Short mmCIF file of C-alpha atoms in Angstrom, two decimals:
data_model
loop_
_atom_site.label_atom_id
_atom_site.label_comp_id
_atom_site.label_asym_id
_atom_site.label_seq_id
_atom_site.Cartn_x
_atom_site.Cartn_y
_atom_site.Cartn_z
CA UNK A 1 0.00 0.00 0.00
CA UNK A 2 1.35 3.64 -1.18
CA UNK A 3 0.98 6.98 1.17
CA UNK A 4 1.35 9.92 -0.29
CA UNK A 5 1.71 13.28 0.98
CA UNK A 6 -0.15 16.04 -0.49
CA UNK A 7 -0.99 19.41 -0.42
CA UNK A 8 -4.76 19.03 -0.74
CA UNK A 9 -5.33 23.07 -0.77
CA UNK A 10 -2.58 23.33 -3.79
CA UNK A 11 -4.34 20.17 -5.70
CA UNK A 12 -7.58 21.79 -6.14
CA UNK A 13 -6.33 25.45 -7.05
CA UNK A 14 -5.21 23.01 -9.83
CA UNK A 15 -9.21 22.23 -11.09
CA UNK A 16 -12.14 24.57 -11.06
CA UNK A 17 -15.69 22.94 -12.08
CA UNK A 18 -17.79 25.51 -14.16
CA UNK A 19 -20.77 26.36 -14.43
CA UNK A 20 -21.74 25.54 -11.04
CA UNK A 21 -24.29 25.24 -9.97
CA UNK A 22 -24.88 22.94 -13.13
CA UNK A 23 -28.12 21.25 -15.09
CA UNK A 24 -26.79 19.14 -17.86
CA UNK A 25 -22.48 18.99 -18.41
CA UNK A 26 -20.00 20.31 -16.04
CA UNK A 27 -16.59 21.14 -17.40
CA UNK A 28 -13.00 21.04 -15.78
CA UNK A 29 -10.83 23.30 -16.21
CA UNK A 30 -7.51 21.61 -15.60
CA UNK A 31 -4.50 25.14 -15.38
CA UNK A 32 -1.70 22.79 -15.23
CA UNK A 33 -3.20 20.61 -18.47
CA UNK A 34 -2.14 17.28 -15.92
CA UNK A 35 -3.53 13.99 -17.23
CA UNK A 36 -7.05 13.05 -15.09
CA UNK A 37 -6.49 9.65 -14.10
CA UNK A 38 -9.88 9.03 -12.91
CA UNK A 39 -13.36 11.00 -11.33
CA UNK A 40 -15.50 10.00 -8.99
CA UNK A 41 -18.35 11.52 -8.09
CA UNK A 42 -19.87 11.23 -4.75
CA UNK A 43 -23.41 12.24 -3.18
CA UNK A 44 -23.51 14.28 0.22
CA UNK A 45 -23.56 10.81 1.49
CA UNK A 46 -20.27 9.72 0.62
CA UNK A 47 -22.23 7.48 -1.95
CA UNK A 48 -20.03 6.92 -5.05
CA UNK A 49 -22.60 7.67 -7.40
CA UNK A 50 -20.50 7.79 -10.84
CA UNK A 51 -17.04 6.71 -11.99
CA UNK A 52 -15.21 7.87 -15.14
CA UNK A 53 -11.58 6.72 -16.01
CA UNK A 54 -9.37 7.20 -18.83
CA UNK A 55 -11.37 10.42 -19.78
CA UNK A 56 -10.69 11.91 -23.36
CA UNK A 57 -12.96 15.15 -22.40
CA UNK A 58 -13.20 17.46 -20.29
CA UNK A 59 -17.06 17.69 -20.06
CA UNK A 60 -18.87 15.51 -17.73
CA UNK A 61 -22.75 14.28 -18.12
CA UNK A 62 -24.45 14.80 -15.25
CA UNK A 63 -27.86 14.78 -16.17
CA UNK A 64 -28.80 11.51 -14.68
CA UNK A 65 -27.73 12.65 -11.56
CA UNK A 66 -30.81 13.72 -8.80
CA UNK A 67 -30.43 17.83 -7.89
CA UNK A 68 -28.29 18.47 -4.80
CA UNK A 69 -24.51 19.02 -3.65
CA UNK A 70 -21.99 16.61 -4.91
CA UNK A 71 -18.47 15.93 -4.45
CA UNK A 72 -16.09 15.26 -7.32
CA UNK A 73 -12.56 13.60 -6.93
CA UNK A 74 -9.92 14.37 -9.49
CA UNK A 75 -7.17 12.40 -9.45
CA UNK A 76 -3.69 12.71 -11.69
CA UNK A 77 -0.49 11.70 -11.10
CA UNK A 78 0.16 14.08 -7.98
CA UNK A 79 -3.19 13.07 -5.61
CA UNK A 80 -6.30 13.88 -5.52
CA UNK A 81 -8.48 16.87 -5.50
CA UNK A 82 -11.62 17.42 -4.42
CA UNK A 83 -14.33 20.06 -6.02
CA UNK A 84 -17.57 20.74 -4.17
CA UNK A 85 -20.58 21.16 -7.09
CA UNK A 86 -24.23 21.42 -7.41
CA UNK A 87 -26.58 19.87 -9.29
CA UNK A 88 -30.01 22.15 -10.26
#
């Protein structure tokens, strides 16, 4: 099993999630143009609630998803960050 030590406040200055709140597609912007491993998007729950890895866009479907305040993980090569977004 790996640690790693990050600096979660520098991660997410790395990612911003726009527009937010959101209806249909959320967009990251990445400023360092780092590969995204993986997302995962949780409910206020902690309820994993949608998965996307090896992404080839930078748009994200989130129409499915029920309105309310999600979490999204972005992970690259340095950690992970975490973006706060809501759904109308």
């Amino acid at each position: 099993q790996q640690t790693y030590e990050l600096n979660t406040a520098k991660l997410n200055n790395r990612f911003s999630v726009f527009p937010n709140p959101a209806n249909e597609l959320i967009t990251i912007k990445n400023t360092e143009n780092k590969i995204i491993n993986e997302i995962s998007i949780f409910d206020i729950s902690r309820k994993l609630v949608d998965n996307q890895q090896g992404l080839t866009s930078t748009s994200i479907c989130i129409s499915k998803l029920e309105k309310g305040v999600y979490f999204m993980n972005i992970q690259n090569g340095d950690g992970t960050a975490t973006i706060k977004f809501v759904k109308n």
